[in-house]
Amino acid sequence: MSFPHRHLLGIEQLKPHEITAILDLADTYVDLNRRAAKHSDALAGLTQINMFFENSTRTQASFELAGKRLGADVMNMAMQASSIKKGETLIDTAMTLNAMHPDLLVVRHPHSGAMDLLSQKVNYAVLNAGDGKHEHPTQALLDALTIRRAKGRLHRLNIAICGDIAHSRVARSNLFLLGKMENRIRLVGPPTLVPSQFAEFGAEVYDDMHEGLKDVDVVMMLRLQKERMDGGFIPSEREYYHRYGLDADKLAQAKPDAIVMHPGPMNRGVEIDGTIADDINRSVIQEQVEMGVAVRMAAMDLLAQNLRADRQAAAG
Amino acid sequence: MTTLFTNARLIDPEAGTDTPGGLIVSQGRITAVFPGGADAAKELPGHGLSPDEVAEVDCSGMCLAPGIVDIGVKVCEPGERHKESYKSAGLAAAAGGVTTMVTRPDTSPAIDSPETLEFVTRRAQADAPVNVLPMAALTKGREGREMTEIGFLMDAGAVAFSDCDHVVANTKVFTRALAYAKSCGALVVAHPQEPILSKGAAATAGKFAALYGLPAVSPMAERMGLDRDIALLEMTGAKYHADQITTARALPALERAKANGLDITAGTSIHHLTLNELDVSGYRTFFKVKPPLRSEEDRLAVVEAVRTGLIDIISSMHTPQDEESKRLPFEESAAGAVALETLLPAALRLYHAGQLDLPALWRAMSLNPARRLGLESGRLAAGAPADLVLFDPDAPFVLDRFQLKSKSQNTPFDTQRMQGRVLSTYVAGEPVYRRT
């Protein structure tokens, strides 16, 4: 089995060849998604529940579309308005869902490690759609696929991840993934948002963005997570934009063919200049969204294959 | 009735010795300590008395030490008896070789009035087979605003005053409480932490917390808290004990304060001596304690400080939590671990690792806490209370948390290999636990 996992909880648990397996399968789904008839029956008969304890538009839509294109029955549960408010614990919610026999559960939760807890208690496949400040594996996979298609390879690249690293699960998953694929990673941002401990993982930490972007192949911008800021990480948005916002001047430090990425949603004029975000010669932000659907189809397909194999084995 | 303990390996923390010998116990006290092996007792006056008058306990070469005096045990009465009662905690203590539990006031409601204190004292006397000495809150409701009736509470039996993990953030309030406590001769037990820096933290800032995306506190917050408290001790001259010192950075400040003659002692928890931050991997909430587990460098520094005596006291910091409060995402889950029954085998890890000898361990677990509270126990000497633990330091076992006597079974040592078991525990010469 090229992908021996029951759940997709994070990139940390994956081996390089397993990452490659997901990306290779995702490439075929990119082709499928570009056709007029986009349907496959890889998940036919299976039930996918999207359970989001945090607001999400694009990730939830991407997972929903991915599931539907593969023929799953997809249900969305907006949990902010739901039983959690009535005091039900995460485990109880998971057990309740368990009794409804879903096959794939896509979860986003505001606390790091919530999926590790949940996955111990259930007999369906859990996909992490973001847990607190910990991991967002499908985002890292779609970033990897985007880079691989734009650069022709996913190793020995200089990649700068810029901005609010401290509060970012995207940064952590990317750090794992790009590190496993043997790239040089730089983390760029003010010291209040880039914990120095990250240097211990082999990343280079820069607080000067001009220096940090010098000769990089990929510039990965992160959203300034305003909703996570409980005060005082930066003096103001305008000073942040001046020092750490991606503009033409700073981007000129990177290689001439460097690509610009952003997981969205963007704060134009805070972390990125709008004209760069829209520059089709530099920005691959739209491609990232496209790759997102394909990567999620691939991940769910692989997990569903394992789920079916497990059940067949259990049935004897 | 006289009991003769023979053929023991006597762990004497006062003399710092680990030698063969025995004890004579009469009317709840040790009346004589004698050296030598199996036959030594035959030389003693009174040997050969009829079995009606003398019961002999052959220790078979096992270790006989003063019972553990554990400062900072949480029994969840009043308020959360389903987590731990005086009965269950007392049985756990007896099984763990703890002969005196010094209980915490961080119950709900807090033990902050003589009436509540009398209630728990009554419950303890009725239900617990070991000695129970209660601490009371330093401020009403542990809210850090008004000091409690320290005088009345002492009259009612409070042995120390503590707001536990609630730091009295208002320095004015804390200064007054220290000064008033000093006039009463009361011991204040504080939790050194800079309260704002450590707010909301679930882990220690470092590589691990950064990787796992957990809200973290710099280990520096402990030193800042301790520095503040030391300054206030210089102002007030109060009698002070830091409940848990867990970081290397706090140690020089502690050393200076002691050298300057302040009335300060410090403790640490058994978990900070035997576990580190990496144990939390996989978001295992049973490893969530307060303050959070530290780096390996900090752990080793704290072990060394116990060895030199800079850190005086090892406590279990026994904190029962039910499954519901632990089966949550790491940030949301409750902190704390039960430890009355695992304190001794966990401490023996340090012995087996060659880091601390048995007299040094018992100095920190028995002699020093007793001295700090002005108790006569904690010693193997004629006249001391016969609070004793007999244990096999080498017996290996795998811990099964469901075998614990505590009502809550939130131990980080579940399924771990341990070495060292309590064989029997005596309080005032009477057996309160025997391993069957």
mmCIF file of N, CA and C in Angstrom, chain B residues 72-132:
data_model
loop_
_atom_site.group_PDB
_atom_site.id
_atom_site.type_symbol
_atom_site.label_atom_id
_atom_site.label_comp_id
_atom_site.label_asym_id
_atom_site.label_seq_id
_atom_site.Cartn_x
_atom_site.Cartn_y
_atom_site.Cartn_z
ATOM 1 N N GLY B 72 0.927 19.609 49.698
ATOM 2 C CA GLY B 72 0.272 20.046 48.463
ATOM 3 C C GLY B 72 -0.625 19.007 47.834
ATOM 4 N N VAL B 73 -1.247 18.193 48.679
ATOM 5 C CA VAL B 73 -2.165 17.174 48.159
ATOM 6 C C VAL B 73 -3.543 17.793 47.996
ATOM 7 N N LYS B 74 -4.141 17.584 46.843
ATOM 8 C CA LYS B 74 -5.510 18.058 46.680
ATOM 9 C C LYS B 74 -6.482 16.917 46.924
ATOM 10 N N VAL B 75 -7.329 17.110 47.930
ATOM 11 C CA VAL B 75 -8.459 16.217 48.147
ATOM 12 C C VAL B 75 -9.664 17.064 47.755
ATOM 13 N N CYS B 76 -10.575 16.503 47.007
ATOM 14 C CA CYS B 76 -11.573 17.370 46.376
ATOM 15 C C CYS B 76 -12.818 17.608 47.228
ATOM 16 N N GLU B 77 -12.657 17.535 48.539
ATOM 17 C CA GLU B 77 -13.745 17.917 49.437
ATOM 18 C C GLU B 77 -13.390 19.258 50.052
ATOM 19 N N PRO B 78 -14.328 20.191 50.134
ATOM 20 C CA PRO B 78 -15.696 20.105 49.626
ATOM 21 C C PRO B 78 -15.753 20.365 48.116
ATOM 22 N N GLY B 79 -16.851 19.946 47.520
ATOM 23 C CA GLY B 79 -17.162 20.383 46.160
ATOM 24 C C GLY B 79 -17.097 19.329 45.086
ATOM 25 N N GLU B 80 -16.007 18.556 45.043
ATOM 26 C CA GLU B 80 -15.872 17.607 43.935
ATOM 27 C C GLU B 80 -15.488 16.232 44.473
ATOM 28 N N ARG B 81 -16.341 15.754 45.360
ATOM 29 C CA ARG B 81 -16.028 14.502 46.017
ATOM 30 C C ARG B 81 -15.950 13.343 45.027
ATOM 31 N N HIS B 82 -16.592 13.508 43.858
ATOM 32 C CA HIS B 82 -16.514 12.425 42.870
ATOM 33 C C HIS B 82 -15.104 12.279 42.314
ATOM 34 N N LYS B 83 -14.274 13.316 42.478
ATOM 35 C CA LYS B 83 -12.897 13.206 41.980
ATOM 36 C C LYS B 83 -11.971 12.591 43.030
ATOM 37 N N GLU B 84 -12.178 12.969 44.277
ATOM 38 C CA GLU B 84 -11.358 12.397 45.354
ATOM 39 C C GLU B 84 -11.971 12.775 46.700
ATOM 40 N N SER B 85 -12.104 11.784 47.574
ATOM 41 C CA SER B 85 -12.614 12.054 48.914
ATOM 42 C C SER B 85 -11.480 11.828 49.909
ATOM 43 N N TYR B 86 -11.712 12.184 51.158
ATOM 44 C CA TYR B 86 -10.691 11.914 52.171
ATOM 45 C C TYR B 86 -10.450 10.428 52.321
ATOM 46 N N LYS B 87 -11.501 9.658 52.113
ATOM 47 C CA LYS B 87 -11.337 8.215 52.231
ATOM 48 C C LYS B 87 -10.436 7.692 51.113
ATOM 49 N N SER B 88 -10.773 8.037 49.861
ATOM 50 C CA SER B 88 -9.984 7.497 48.740
ATOM 51 C C SER B 88 -8.556 8.061 48.762
ATOM 52 N N ALA B 89 -8.430 9.338 49.067
ATOM 53 C CA ALA B 89 -7.082 9.921 49.117
ATOM 54 C C ALA B 89 -6.274 9.283 50.237
ATOM 55 N N GLY B 90 -6.946 9.036 51.374
ATOM 56 C CA GLY B 90 -6.252 8.428 52.509
ATOM 57 C C GLY B 90 -5.752 7.030 52.174
ATOM 58 N N LEU B 91 -6.584 6.257 51.471
ATOM 59 C CA LEU B 91 -6.166 4.905 51.088
ATOM 60 C C LEU B 91 -5.017 4.972 50.079
ATOM 61 N N ALA B 92 -5.119 5.929 49.161
ATOM 62 C CA ALA B 92 -4.050 6.090 48.165
ATOM 63 C C ALA B 92 -2.754 6.488 48.857
ATOM 64 N N ALA B 93 -2.851 7.402 49.819
ATOM 65 C CA ALA B 93 -1.661 7.844 50.540
ATOM 66 C C ALA B 93 -1.021 6.669 51.268
ATOM 67 N N ALA B 94 -1.850 5.895 51.972
ATOM 68 C CA ALA B 94 -1.321 4.751 52.723
ATOM 69 C C ALA B 94 -0.628 3.781 51.771
ATOM 70 N N ALA B 95 -1.240 3.536 50.627
ATOM 71 C CA ALA B 95 -0.652 2.606 49.658
ATOM 72 C C ALA B 95 0.621 3.177 49.048
ATOM 73 N N GLY B 96 0.763 4.475 49.096
ATOM 74 C CA GLY B 96 1.941 5.104 48.504
ATOM 75 C C GLY B 96 3.028 5.421 49.515
ATOM 76 N N GLY B 97 2.828 5.042 50.771
ATOM 77 C CA GLY B 97 3.850 5.322 51.782
ATOM 78 C C GLY B 97 3.805 6.748 52.303
ATOM 79 N N VAL B 98 2.721 7.465 52.006
ATOM 80 C CA VAL B 98 2.565 8.837 52.497
ATOM 81 C C VAL B 98 1.826 8.769 53.829
ATOM 82 N N THR B 99 2.491 9.188 54.892
ATOM 83 C CA THR B 99 1.859 9.088 56.209
ATOM 84 C C THR B 99 1.278 10.416 56.670
ATOM 85 N N THR B 100 1.672 11.508 56.023
ATOM 86 C CA THR B 100 1.065 12.804 56.323
ATOM 87 C C THR B 100 0.737 13.516 55.020
ATOM 88 N N MET B 101 -0.550 13.811 54.845
ATOM 89 C CA MET B 101 -0.963 14.603 53.683
ATOM 90 C C MET B 101 -1.185 16.026 54.158
ATOM 91 N N VAL B 102 -0.503 16.957 53.538
ATOM 92 C CA VAL B 102 -0.752 18.369 53.815
ATOM 93 C C VAL B 102 -1.619 18.855 52.662
ATOM 94 N N THR B 103 -2.888 19.111 52.953
ATOM 95 C CA THR B 103 -3.865 19.264 51.877
ATOM 96 C C THR B 103 -3.990 20.705 51.405
ATOM 97 N N ARG B 104 -4.397 20.830 50.159
ATOM 98 C CA ARG B 104 -4.507 22.141 49.522
ATOM 99 C C ARG B 104 -5.911 22.717 49.701
ATOM 100 N N PRO B 105 -5.987 24.052 49.724
ATOM 101 C CA PRO B 105 -7.305 24.683 49.885
ATOM 102 C C PRO B 105 -7.977 25.048 48.565
ATOM 103 N N ASP B 106 -7.460 24.575 47.424
ATOM 104 C CA ASP B 106 -8.043 24.993 46.146
ATOM 105 C C ASP B 106 -9.235 24.128 45.757
ATOM 106 N N THR B 107 -10.131 23.952 46.716
ATOM 107 C CA THR B 107 -11.363 23.212 46.479
ATOM 108 C C THR B 107 -12.421 24.209 46.027
ATOM 109 N N SER B 108 -13.627 23.714 45.723
ATOM 110 C CA SER B 108 -14.681 24.687 45.439
ATOM 111 C C SER B 108 -15.873 24.404 46.354
ATOM 112 N N PRO B 109 -16.197 25.253 47.301
ATOM 113 C CA PRO B 109 -15.514 26.510 47.568
ATOM 114 C C PRO B 109 -14.126 26.302 48.183
ATOM 115 N N ALA B 110 -13.323 27.353 48.129
ATOM 116 C CA ALA B 110 -11.983 27.284 48.703
ATOM 117 C C ALA B 110 -12.069 27.148 50.223
ATOM 118 N N ILE B 111 -11.051 26.549 50.795
ATOM 119 C CA ILE B 111 -10.995 26.436 52.256
ATOM 120 C C ILE B 111 -10.403 27.750 52.783
ATOM 121 N N ASP B 112 -11.276 28.690 53.030
ATOM 122 C CA ASP B 112 -10.813 30.034 53.378
ATOM 123 C C ASP B 112 -11.463 30.573 54.655
ATOM 124 N N SER B 113 -12.234 29.718 55.357
ATOM 125 C CA SER B 113 -12.823 30.166 56.621
ATOM 126 C C SER B 113 -12.641 29.058 57.649
ATOM 127 N N PRO B 114 -12.613 29.416 58.931
ATOM 128 C CA PRO B 114 -12.457 28.391 59.969
ATOM 129 C C PRO B 114 -13.556 27.337 59.885
ATOM 130 N N GLU B 115 -14.762 27.742 59.471
ATOM 131 C CA GLU B 115 -15.878 26.787 59.397
ATOM 132 C C GLU B 115 -15.606 25.715 58.344
ATOM 133 N N THR B 116 -15.173 26.136 57.173
ATOM 134 C CA THR B 116 -14.861 25.159 56.121
ATOM 135 C C THR B 116 -13.698 24.278 56.553
ATOM 136 N N LEU B 117 -12.734 24.894 57.201
ATOM 137 C CA LEU B 117 -11.568 24.133 57.651
ATOM 138 C C LEU B 117 -11.981 23.064 58.665
ATOM 139 N N GLU B 118 -12.886 23.438 59.558
ATOM 140 C CA GLU B 118 -13.356 22.458 60.542
ATOM 141 C C GLU B 118 -14.090 21.320 59.856
ATOM 142 N N PHE B 119 -14.856 21.651 58.815
ATOM 143 C CA PHE B 119 -15.569 20.606 58.067
ATOM 144 C C PHE B 119 -14.581 19.602 57.475
ATOM 145 N N VAL B 120 -13.546 20.096 56.810
ATOM 146 C CA VAL B 120 -12.624 19.143 56.175
ATOM 147 C C VAL B 120 -11.812 18.387 57.229
ATOM 148 N N THR B 121 -11.502 19.047 58.326
ATOM 149 C CA THR B 121 -10.766 18.352 59.380
ATOM 150 C C THR B 121 -11.587 17.187 59.927
ATOM 151 N N ARG B 122 -12.878 17.458 60.101
ATOM 152 C CA ARG B 122 -13.770 16.405 60.595
ATOM 153 C C ARG B 122 -13.839 15.257 59.593
ATOM 154 N N ARG B 123 -13.988 15.596 58.317
ATOM 155 C CA ARG B 123 -14.058 14.564 57.276
ATOM 156 C C ARG B 123 -12.757 13.759 57.261
ATOM 157 N N ALA B 124 -11.654 14.461 57.368
ATOM 158 C CA ALA B 124 -10.355 13.779 57.312
ATOM 159 C C ALA B 124 -10.197 12.824 58.483
ATOM 160 N N GLN B 125 -10.572 13.298 59.684
ATOM 161 C CA GLN B 125 -10.405 12.451 60.868
ATOM 162 C C GLN B 125 -11.271 11.209 60.788
ATOM 163 N N ALA B 126 -12.468 11.386 60.215
ATOM 164 C CA ALA B 126 -13.383 10.248 60.147
ATOM 165 C C ALA B 126 -12.932 9.227 59.111
ATOM 166 N N ASP B 127 -12.353 9.671 58.021
ATOM 167 C CA ASP B 127 -12.184 8.788 56.868
ATOM 168 C C ASP B 127 -10.758 8.413 56.493
ATOM 169 N N ALA B 128 -9.784 9.266 56.832
ATOM 170 C CA ALA B 128 -8.441 9.016 56.305
ATOM 171 C C ALA B 128 -7.596 8.254 57.314
ATOM 172 N N PRO B 129 -6.952 7.174 56.886
ATOM 173 C CA PRO B 129 -6.118 6.396 57.810
ATOM 174 C C PRO B 129 -4.754 7.030 58.079
ATOM 175 N N VAL B 130 -4.409 8.094 57.374
ATOM 176 C CA VAL B 130 -3.105 8.734 57.585
ATOM 177 C C VAL B 130 -3.322 10.117 58.209
ATOM 178 N N ASN B 131 -2.231 10.748 58.638
ATOM 179 C CA ASN B 131 -2.339 12.098 59.195
ATOM 180 C C ASN B 131 -2.740 13.075 58.098
ATOM 181 N N VAL B 132 -3.645 13.967 58.430
ATOM 182 C CA VAL B 132 -4.028 14.999 57.464
ATOM 183 C C VAL B 132 -3.849 16.353 58.126
#
